[in-house]
XYZ file of C-alpha atoms in Angstrom:
198
model
C -10.729 22.980 4.966
C -11.756 23.934 1.360
C -9.260 26.794 1.408
C -6.305 24.349 1.750
C -4.268 23.391 -1.313
C -2.854 19.959 -2.442
C -0.481 18.992 -5.154
C -1.279 15.657 -6.860
C -2.982 13.896 -3.951
C -2.430 10.141 -4.984
C -3.652 7.995 -2.211
C -5.994 8.136 0.887
C -6.801 6.255 4.021
C -9.073 6.719 6.985
C -8.215 5.846 10.598
C -10.478 4.225 13.078
C -11.012 7.723 14.592
C -12.128 9.202 11.494
C -9.017 11.149 10.541
C -8.193 11.137 6.753
C -4.646 10.672 5.565
C -3.456 11.765 2.186
C -0.401 10.820 0.253
C 0.479 13.998 -1.611
C 2.689 12.946 -4.511
C 3.328 16.401 -5.907
C 4.787 17.775 -2.675
C 6.130 14.438 -1.378
C 4.326 14.962 1.816
C 1.649 13.210 4.020
C -1.285 15.352 4.929
C -3.963 14.842 7.625
C -7.518 16.007 7.612
C -8.923 15.621 11.110
C -12.468 15.169 11.913
C -12.992 18.956 12.293
C -11.737 19.478 8.754
C -8.416 20.901 9.704
C -5.544 20.139 7.351
C -2.038 19.513 8.665
C 1.280 17.937 7.381
C 2.598 14.979 9.185
C 6.289 14.948 9.815
C 6.697 18.236 7.923
C 10.483 18.043 7.927
C 10.573 14.736 5.957
C 10.321 14.483 2.153
C 8.777 11.178 1.054
C 9.809 9.442 -2.074
C 6.682 9.840 -4.200
C 4.178 8.525 -1.691
C 1.686 6.471 -3.824
C 0.041 4.293 -1.158
C -1.119 4.929 2.410
C -2.678 2.866 5.108
C -3.378 3.322 8.923
C -3.224 0.472 11.498
C -5.558 0.116 14.443
C -3.174 2.057 16.710
C -3.175 5.011 14.294
C 0.377 4.582 12.915
C 0.500 5.668 9.306
C 2.231 3.535 6.665
C 3.427 4.972 3.301
C 4.173 3.049 0.227
C 7.086 5.116 -1.445
C 6.878 4.443 -5.199
C 10.291 6.382 -5.562
C 12.398 4.619 -2.991
C 10.772 1.119 -3.197
C 10.174 1.192 0.493
C 7.283 1.207 3.141
C 7.769 4.050 5.609
C 6.087 4.288 8.996
C 5.033 7.387 10.849
C 4.228 6.538 14.490
C 1.923 8.432 16.743
C 4.884 10.607 18.035
C 5.680 11.704 14.462
C 8.830 9.546 14.134
C 9.492 8.268 10.603
C 11.367 4.968 9.940
C 11.807 2.618 7.027
C 9.420 -0.233 8.013
C 10.098 -2.492 5.043
C 12.297 -2.578 2.016
C 15.749 -1.392 1.262
C 15.944 2.253 0.224
C 16.575 2.634 -3.624
C 16.887 -1.100 -4.144
C 14.371 -2.969 -6.436
C 13.650 -6.620 -6.258
C 11.149 -9.238 -5.062
C 12.992 -10.861 -2.209
C 10.872 -12.179 0.753
C 11.944 -12.521 4.316
C 12.580 -10.038 7.141
C 10.841 -6.849 6.386
C 13.848 -4.720 6.508
C 15.805 -6.885 4.089
C 12.939 -7.721 1.718
C 12.778 -5.776 -1.524
C 9.931 -4.247 -3.556
C 9.522 -2.615 -7.009
C 7.310 0.461 -6.899
C 4.927 -0.397 -4.183
C 1.644 1.426 -4.293
C -1.752 0.383 -2.887
C -1.797 -1.002 0.779
C -4.337 -2.198 3.254
C -4.509 -3.857 6.600
C -6.742 -6.840 7.435
C -8.597 -7.099 10.637
C -5.820 -8.662 12.629
C -3.016 -6.279 11.454
C -1.402 -7.994 8.462
C -0.354 -5.432 5.885
C -1.045 -6.254 2.182
C 0.854 -4.466 -0.598
C 0.250 -4.106 -4.299
C 3.910 -4.493 -5.486
C 3.218 -2.832 -8.872
C 6.239 -3.282 -10.988
C 6.765 -6.821 -9.696
C 3.129 -7.727 -10.628
C 2.823 -9.223 -7.186
C 0.668 -9.024 -4.067
C 2.839 -9.049 -0.867
C 2.071 -9.450 2.815
C 3.837 -8.283 5.941
C 2.670 -10.366 8.890
C 2.693 -9.456 12.629
C 6.123 -10.889 13.042
C 7.493 -8.556 10.360
C 8.046 -11.189 7.619
C 7.269 -10.372 4.019
C 5.870 -13.100 1.767
C 4.389 -13.149 -1.725
C 0.595 -14.216 -1.510
C -0.319 -13.850 -5.132
C 1.112 -13.430 -8.530
C 3.664 -15.432 -10.474
C 5.819 -12.298 -11.054
C 5.108 -12.336 -14.781
C 2.696 -9.664 -16.346
C -0.674 -11.025 -17.421
C -4.309 -11.520 -16.234
C -4.557 -15.301 -15.716
C -6.817 -16.302 -12.942
C -6.293 -19.449 -10.754
C -4.335 -20.499 -7.760
C -2.874 -17.360 -6.246
C 0.951 -17.962 -6.806
C 0.326 -19.041 -10.405
C -2.138 -16.372 -11.281
C -0.957 -13.269 -13.172
C -1.372 -9.509 -12.499
C -0.576 -6.615 -14.642
C 0.747 -3.591 -12.614
C -1.619 -3.801 -9.702
C -2.190 -0.549 -7.959
C -5.181 -0.370 -5.640
C -5.900 -2.860 -2.946
C -8.347 -3.358 -0.066
C -9.225 -6.080 2.368
C -12.724 -6.758 3.548
C -13.753 -7.853 7.076
C -13.537 -11.493 6.146
C -9.932 -11.194 4.822
C -10.880 -11.295 1.137
C -8.532 -9.115 -0.903
C -9.643 -6.988 -3.849
C -7.090 -5.620 -6.343
C -7.287 -2.981 -8.911
C -5.151 -4.642 -11.651
C -4.472 -1.524 -13.495
C -2.582 -2.762 -16.419
C -5.025 -5.630 -16.939
C -7.996 -3.276 -16.676
C -9.732 -5.528 -14.342
C -10.809 -5.921 -10.577
C -9.438 -9.051 -9.132
C -10.274 -11.022 -6.028
C -8.021 -13.176 -3.843
C -10.371 -15.432 -1.843
C -9.827 -17.319 1.443
C -8.842 -20.441 -0.430
C -6.040 -18.482 -2.233
C -7.659 -18.533 -5.592
C -7.629 -15.396 -7.840
C -10.669 -14.627 -9.834
C -11.765 -11.719 -12.057
C -14.896 -10.044 -10.608
C -15.194 -7.099 -12.905
C -13.672 -5.868 -16.163
C -13.113 -7.437 -19.655
C -9.546 -6.300 -20.028
C -10.598 -3.821 -22.530
């Protein structure tokens, strides 16, 4: 509804049913706009730690990248909220089991067609992946700030924030600090597809 109010809406995602989910950073809430235009708050009793990224899986579960707590939270279809990945309040770049892995200011997120979740791990300058078994791996970025293209794990990103995955599994990254749009192809190579860096 156009009469609803928001406070610093930061991220947005659309479910397969057409519902729109908004990470509202200013109020630290997740809002839903249904297909009729009705606005509601998901898990209204929960305060989210600066929700800067949002993604919806094929079952309608909502995932929130919490910039403030360095975690990924999950809101299931019953409204239950859990820490899906990361350790609350702990920064790092450790891979492994999702509830033991660490992130540093995660932001943009997107699912691929089979259900892997990709995350722009902004302050680590990395692109991370949570697979269907719940394991976190680094798929691109050396961990050092920069804008070097090349093989994914030696390429450099500079504060990546936005991320999407197309139907083929190609990943596109808004490399904010580098002022470029980058691509991670199916051969695990990173290239710059737009932007001069200026």
